[in-house]
Amino acid sequence: MAFQYRRTSMTMMDMNFKYCHKIMKKHSKSFSYAFDLLPEDQRKAVWAIYAVCRKIDDSIDVYGDIQFLNQIKEDIQSIEKYPYEHHHFQSDRRIMMALQHVAQHKNIAFQSFYNLIDTVYKDQHFTMFETDAELFGYCYGVAGTVGEVLTPILSDHETHQTYDVARRLGESLQLINILRDVGEDFDNERVYFSKQRLKQYEVDIAEVYQNGVNNHYIDLWEYYAAIAEKDFQDVMDQIKVFSIEAQPIIELAARIYIEILDEVRQANYTLHERVFVDKRKKAKLFHEINSKYHRI
């Protein structure tokens, strides 16, 4: 049964959710474009969860504030232990009040929040991954966890399969982020491709950044792109684990993201420009999926 929010003209809780929505629209236009099409209660829950995850990410990357990250964790723990009690939240009161409201109606996978927080803690002292296993573990920590947290919102009955599919989708989208942002990450003194794979393909990212893309780099990039595309297809093959309302929305979000890979290819794998999927292509995908499901 779908959960219902009390509807008034503009309650304080409505304002909290609106605040979360602004955060999502600012930081992920693709996610907002897709998930804003969900029924009201579901999209509000997605806004709240996205805002929490964004604050966790930004606590170190943007604010450089470990205390703020600790406060976020303590606030989430308070909601988990006492979802119906009044709390004096320490981090971002509006986001936490929205999350608490969601937690009163849905079984939130709180451990996934903590796994995300642990990954952000470790990311303070970034070192290159030795193996792909470490890279994929990172993708789980920063994005597979988000898929897990969203699972109760996007499915009618959470099962092991549902969590697994949502987790794999999150990991795939994170790998796409990495493939899109190679140059930007290098500017920030980060290389996410594993040392194992860089050595195998004889790639030095610093050299590619300075001298331009070569065939070795393209082969390496396409190796990882093939993994992301396979995971994407596996998720699409199991899309029915999600609720009827969520299926077209998830497919739209995922297809917008997978389109990023072709944008990188069309830009000749550049490390000096961030590519994006323009509004025209998003609209085209929307109409394709709308025709498929007949009801977005």
GROMACS .gro file of C-alpha atoms in nm:
model
  296
    1MET     CA    1   0.000   0.000   0.000
    2ALA     CA    2   0.137   0.343  -0.090
    3PHE     CA    3   0.203   0.570   0.202
    4GLN     CA    4   0.033   0.909   0.213
    5TYR     CA    5   0.161   1.245   0.330
    6ARG     CA    6  -0.082   1.480   0.499
    7ARG     CA    7  -0.182   1.742   0.247
    8THR     CA    8  -0.224   2.107   0.343
    9SER     CA    9  -0.159   2.427   0.150
   10MET     CA   10   0.212   2.442   0.232
   11THR     CA   11   0.315   2.280   0.556
   12MET     CA   12   0.657   2.296   0.712
   13MET     CA   13   0.709   1.937   0.596
   14ASP     CA   14   0.619   2.037   0.240
   15MET     CA   15   0.887   2.305   0.262
   16ASN     CA   16   1.138   2.049   0.387
   17PHE     CA   17   1.070   1.826   0.088
   18LYS     CA   18   1.087   2.125  -0.147
   19TYR     CA   19   1.430   2.205  -0.004
   20CYS     CA   20   1.542   1.847  -0.072
   21HIS     CA   21   1.404   1.873  -0.424
   22LYS     CA   22   1.612   2.185  -0.493
   23ILE     CA   23   1.925   1.997  -0.390
   24MET     CA   24   1.842   1.713  -0.629
   25LYS     CA   25   1.766   1.947  -0.920
   26LYS     CA   26   2.091   2.136  -0.862
   27HIS     CA   27   2.320   1.834  -0.845
   28SER     CA   28   2.158   1.579  -1.076
   29LYS     CA   29   1.944   1.709  -1.358
   30SER     CA   30   1.918   1.360  -1.508
   31PHE     CA   31   1.787   1.205  -1.186
   32SER     CA   32   1.550   1.494  -1.129
   33TYR     CA   33   1.421   1.475  -1.487
   34ALA     CA   34   1.329   1.110  -1.439
   35PHE     CA   35   1.233   1.068  -1.074
   36ASP     CA   36   1.016   1.381  -1.065
   37LEU     CA   37   0.774   1.178  -1.278
   38LEU     CA   38   0.704   0.938  -0.990
   39PRO     CA   39   0.379   0.967  -0.793
   40GLU     CA   40   0.402   1.246  -0.535
   41ASP     CA   41   0.469   1.038  -0.225
   42GLN     CA   42   0.741   0.834  -0.393
   43ARG     CA   43   0.916   1.129  -0.550
   44LYS     CA   44   0.919   1.314  -0.218
   45ALA     CA   45   1.084   1.015  -0.056
   46VAL     CA   46   1.343   1.004  -0.336
   47TRP     CA   47   1.413   1.376  -0.287
   48ALA     CA   48   1.478   1.325   0.084
   49ILE     CA   49   1.704   1.023   0.037
   50TYR     CA   50   1.896   1.192  -0.244
   51ALA     CA   51   1.949   1.503  -0.029
   52VAL     CA   52   2.086   1.295   0.260
   53CYS     CA   53   2.327   1.113   0.028
   54ARG     CA   54   2.436   1.441  -0.130
   55LYS     CA   55   2.512   1.595   0.209
   56ILE     CA   56   2.712   1.286   0.303
   57ASP     CA   57   2.915   1.318  -0.019
   58ASP     CA   58   2.965   1.692   0.019
   59SER     CA   59   3.064   1.679   0.386
   60ILE     CA   60   3.422   1.600   0.286
   61ASP     CA   61   3.445   1.685  -0.086
   62VAL     CA   62   3.292   2.033  -0.053
   63TYR     CA   63   3.300   2.131   0.313
   64GLY     CA   64   3.602   1.931   0.429
   65ASP     CA   65   3.420   1.891   0.758
   66ILE     CA   66   3.453   1.554   0.931
   67GLN     CA   67   3.247   1.684   1.223
   68PHE     CA   68   2.956   1.755   0.987
   69LEU     CA   69   2.978   1.398   0.855
   70ASN     CA   70   2.972   1.268   1.212
   71GLN     CA   71   2.666   1.482   1.282
   72ILE     CA   72   2.489   1.340   0.978
   73LYS     CA   73   2.560   0.988   1.099
   74GLU     CA   74   2.434   1.065   1.449
   75ASP     CA   75   2.116   1.222   1.310
   76ILE     CA   76   2.047   0.915   1.095
   77GLN     CA   77   2.109   0.688   1.396
   78SER     CA   78   1.858   0.891   1.597
   79ILE     CA   79   1.596   0.847   1.326
   80GLU     CA   80   1.664   0.474   1.305
   81LYS     CA   81   1.633   0.422   1.681
   82TYR     CA   82   1.347   0.663   1.751
   83PRO     CA   83   1.159   0.740   1.428
   84TYR     CA   84   0.854   0.889   1.602
   85GLU     CA   85   1.030   1.109   1.857
   86HIS     CA   86   1.117   1.474   1.825
   87HIS     CA   87   1.488   1.528   1.760
   88HIS     CA   88   1.719   1.828   1.770
   89PHE     CA   89   1.910   1.743   1.455
   90GLN     CA   90   2.272   1.857   1.436
   91SER     CA   91   2.344   1.851   1.062
   92ASP     CA   92   2.073   1.978   0.826
   93ARG     CA   93   1.742   1.997   1.008
   94ARG     CA   94   1.520   2.025   0.701
   95ILE     CA   95   1.670   1.723   0.528
   96MET     CA   96   1.663   1.512   0.842
   97MET     CA   97   1.302   1.600   0.917
   98ALA     CA   98   1.209   1.490   0.565
   99LEU     CA   99   1.404   1.166   0.607
  100GLN     CA  100   1.238   1.101   0.942
  101HIS     CA  101   0.898   1.146   0.779
  102VAL     CA  102   0.988   0.888   0.514
  103ALA     CA  103   1.126   0.650   0.778
  104GLN     CA  104   0.792   0.657   0.957
  105HIS     CA  105   0.628   0.504   0.651
  106LYS     CA  106   0.895   0.292   0.484
  107ASN     CA  107   1.154   0.034   0.591
  108ILE     CA  108   1.470   0.231   0.528
  109ALA     CA  109   1.791   0.031   0.479
  110PHE     CA  110   1.984   0.235   0.736
  111GLN     CA  111   2.293   0.014   0.716
  112SER     CA  112   2.334   0.126   0.355
  113PHE     CA  113   2.356   0.487   0.475
  114TYR     CA  114   2.628   0.382   0.718
  115ASN     CA  115   2.814   0.196   0.443
  116LEU     CA  116   2.805   0.513   0.233
  117ILE     CA  117   2.935   0.717   0.527
  118ASP     CA  118   3.218   0.467   0.586
  119THR     CA  119   3.319   0.497   0.220
  120VAL     CA  120   3.325   0.876   0.245
  121TYR     CA  121   3.538   0.850   0.560
  122LYS     CA  122   3.791   0.636   0.374
  123ASP     CA  123   3.781   0.864   0.071
  124GLN     CA  124   3.941   1.142   0.275
  125HIS     CA  125   4.274   0.968   0.226
  126PHE     CA  126   4.232   0.853  -0.132
  127THR     CA  127   4.486   0.614  -0.277
  128MET     CA  128   4.463   0.454  -0.619
  129PHE     CA  129   4.292   0.118  -0.634
  130GLU     CA  130   4.525  -0.174  -0.688
  131THR     CA  131   4.260  -0.397  -0.846
  132ASP     CA  132   3.923  -0.373  -1.014
  133ALA     CA  133   3.774  -0.547  -0.711
  134GLU     CA  134   3.871  -0.243  -0.503
  135LEU     CA  135   3.726  -0.009  -0.766
  136PHE     CA  136   3.397  -0.197  -0.777
  137GLY     CA  137   3.389  -0.201  -0.397
  138TYR     CA  138   3.416   0.176  -0.409
  139CYS     CA  139   3.131   0.192  -0.664
  140TYR     CA  140   2.918  -0.007  -0.421
  141GLY     CA  141   3.013   0.217  -0.130
  142VAL     CA  142   2.922   0.545  -0.298
  143ALA     CA  143   2.635   0.438  -0.527
  144GLY     CA  144   2.527   0.077  -0.476
  145THR     CA  145   2.433   0.185  -0.125
  146VAL     CA  146   2.205   0.453  -0.269
  147GLY     CA  147   2.027   0.191  -0.478
  148GLU     CA  148   1.972  -0.014  -0.163
  149VAL     CA  149   1.827   0.281   0.028
  150LEU     CA  150   1.590   0.361  -0.258
  151THR     CA  151   1.468   0.001  -0.294
  152PRO     CA  152   1.173   0.025  -0.049
  153ILE     CA  153   1.056   0.340  -0.227
  154LEU     CA  154   1.075   0.192  -0.577
  155SER     CA  155   0.933  -0.154  -0.510
  156ASP     CA  156   0.614  -0.295  -0.363
  157HIS     CA  157   0.787  -0.593  -0.204
  158GLU     CA  158   1.156  -0.578  -0.119
  159THR     CA  159   1.332  -0.905  -0.191
  160HIS     CA  160   1.696  -1.009  -0.214
  161GLN     CA  161   1.665  -0.980  -0.592
  162THR     CA  162   1.521  -0.629  -0.573
  163TYR     CA  163   1.805  -0.507  -0.354
  164ASP     CA  164   2.059  -0.678  -0.580
  165VAL     CA  165   1.921  -0.518  -0.896
  166ALA     CA  166   1.904  -0.172  -0.737
  167ARG     CA  167   2.257  -0.211  -0.604
  168ARG     CA  168   2.392  -0.313  -0.946
  169LEU     CA  169   2.218  -0.021  -1.110
  170GLY     CA  170   2.379   0.220  -0.865
  171GLU     CA  171   2.721   0.067  -0.923
  172SER     CA  172   2.677   0.088  -1.300
  173LEU     CA  173   2.581   0.455  -1.284
  174GLN     CA  174   2.883   0.531  -1.067
  175LEU     CA  175   3.114   0.360  -1.314
  176ILE     CA  176   2.960   0.578  -1.586
  177ASN     CA  177   3.032   0.884  -1.371
  178ILE     CA  178   3.395   0.777  -1.349
  179LEU     CA  179   3.417   0.725  -1.725
  180ARG     CA  180   3.265   1.069  -1.785
  181ASP     CA  181   3.488   1.252  -1.536
  182VAL     CA  182   3.837   1.109  -1.599
  183GLY     CA  183   3.987   1.449  -1.678
  184GLU     CA  184   3.804   1.633  -1.402
  185ASP     CA  185   3.911   1.371  -1.149
  186PHE     CA  186   4.271   1.395  -1.270
  187ASP     CA  187   4.256   1.771  -1.210
  188ASN     CA  188   4.160   1.681  -0.853
  189GLU     CA  189   4.457   1.443  -0.829
  190ARG     CA  190   4.244   1.129  -0.853
  191VAL     CA  191   4.256   0.836  -1.092
  192TYR     CA  192   3.985   0.577  -1.031
  193PHE     CA  193   4.093   0.318  -1.288
  194SER     CA  194   4.279   0.039  -1.109
  195LYS     CA  195   4.657   0.010  -1.128
  196GLN     CA  196   4.606  -0.348  -1.244
  197ARG     CA  197   4.409  -0.239  -1.550
  198LEU     CA  198   4.624   0.068  -1.624
  199LYS     CA  199   4.927  -0.159  -1.636
  200GLN     CA  200   4.752  -0.417  -1.853
  201TYR     CA  201   4.652  -0.153  -2.110
  202GLU     CA  202   4.978   0.042  -2.078
  203VAL     CA  203   4.803   0.368  -1.992
  204ASP     CA  204   4.942   0.666  -1.801
  205ILE     CA  205   4.655   0.908  -1.735
  206ALA     CA  206   4.894   1.202  -1.689
  207GLU     CA  207   5.039   1.138  -2.033
  208VAL     CA  208   4.695   1.106  -2.191
  209TYR     CA  209   4.583   1.425  -2.019
  210GLN     CA  210   4.882   1.619  -2.150
  211ASN     CA  211   4.933   1.463  -2.493
  212GLY     CA  212   4.586   1.350  -2.594
  213VAL     CA  213   4.387   1.030  -2.623
  214ASN     CA  214   4.550   0.725  -2.779
  215ASN     CA  215   4.432   0.375  -2.870
  216HIS     CA  216   4.558   0.227  -2.544
  217TYR     CA  217   4.342   0.469  -2.347
  218ILE     CA  218   4.038   0.409  -2.567
  219ASP     CA  219   4.073   0.032  -2.519
  220LEU     CA  220   4.097   0.078  -2.142
  221TRP     CA  221   3.798   0.312  -2.136
  222GLU     CA  222   3.591   0.074  -2.349
  223TYR     CA  223   3.682  -0.216  -2.120
  224TYR     CA  224   3.514  -0.040  -1.830
  225ALA     CA  225   3.230   0.090  -2.048
  226ALA     CA  226   3.147  -0.268  -2.148
  227ILE     CA  227   3.111  -0.359  -1.780
  228ALA     CA  228   2.876  -0.066  -1.719
  229GLU     CA  229   2.671  -0.154  -2.028
  230LYS     CA  230   2.641  -0.519  -1.927
  231ASP     CA  231   2.524  -0.425  -1.578
  232PHE     CA  232   2.277  -0.180  -1.731
  233GLN     CA  233   2.133  -0.451  -1.956
  234ASP     CA  234   2.110  -0.697  -1.667
  235VAL     CA  235   1.909  -0.439  -1.473
  236MET     CA  236   1.679  -0.374  -1.769
  237ASP     CA  237   1.620  -0.750  -1.802
  238GLN     CA  238   1.500  -0.754  -1.439
  239ILE     CA  239   1.317  -0.420  -1.434
  240LYS     CA  240   0.993  -0.588  -1.323
  241VAL     CA  241   1.129  -0.636  -0.971
  242PHE     CA  242   1.035  -0.271  -0.921
  243SER     CA  243   0.683  -0.134  -0.882
  244ILE     CA  244   0.473  -0.067  -1.191
  245GLU     CA  245   0.496   0.306  -1.123
  246ALA     CA  246   0.874   0.299  -1.084
  247GLN     CA  247   0.967   0.079  -1.381
  248PRO     CA  248   0.946   0.344  -1.657
  249ILE     CA  249   1.109   0.603  -1.432
  250ILE     CA  250   1.405   0.380  -1.349
  251GLU     CA  251   1.444   0.288  -1.715
  252LEU     CA  252   1.437   0.654  -1.815
  253ALA     CA  253   1.701   0.751  -1.557
  254ALA     CA  254   1.922   0.457  -1.653
  255ARG     CA  255   1.892   0.518  -2.027
  256ILE     CA  256   1.979   0.885  -1.986
  257TYR     CA  257   2.287   0.779  -1.794
  258ILE     CA  258   2.396   0.509  -2.039
  259GLU     CA  259   2.366   0.772  -2.314
  260ILE     CA  260   2.655   0.953  -2.144
  261LEU     CA  261   2.889   0.683  -2.273
  262ASP     CA  262   2.799   0.762  -2.633
  263GLU     CA  263   2.843   1.132  -2.561
  264VAL     CA  264   3.198   1.062  -2.444
  265ARG     CA  265   3.264   0.859  -2.759
  266GLN     CA  266   3.128   1.136  -2.981
  267ALA     CA  267   3.355   1.382  -2.800
  268ASN     CA  268   3.653   1.158  -2.889
  269TYR     CA  269   3.701   1.047  -2.528
  270THR     CA  270   3.817   1.395  -2.428
  271LEU     CA  271   3.962   1.452  -2.081
  272HIS     CA  272   3.916   1.828  -2.105
  273GLU     CA  273   3.541   1.868  -2.131
  274ARG     CA  274   3.251   1.723  -1.934
  275VAL     CA  275   2.988   1.584  -2.168
  276PHE     CA  276   2.616   1.577  -2.096
  277VAL     CA  277   2.292   1.451  -2.246
  278ASP     CA  278   2.102   1.749  -2.385
  279LYS     CA  279   1.732   1.820  -2.337
  280ARG     CA  280   1.644   1.709  -2.689
  281LYS     CA  281   1.788   1.362  -2.633
  282LYS     CA  282   1.625   1.336  -2.291
  283ALA     CA  283   1.290   1.425  -2.446
  284LYS     CA  284   1.342   1.164  -2.719
  285LEU     CA  285   1.414   0.897  -2.456
  286PHE     CA  286   1.110   1.009  -2.259
  287HIS     CA  287   0.881   0.966  -2.559
  288GLU     CA  288   1.032   0.627  -2.645
  289ILE     CA  289   0.976   0.496  -2.293
  290ASN     CA  290   0.636   0.662  -2.269
  291SER     CA  291   0.532   0.475  -2.583
  292LYS     CA  292   0.669   0.151  -2.441
  293TYR     CA  293   0.483   0.176  -2.111
  294HIS     CA  294   0.192   0.388  -2.242
  295ARG     CA  295   0.163   0.577  -1.919
  296ILE     CA  296   0.448   0.789  -1.787
   0.00000   0.00000   0.00000
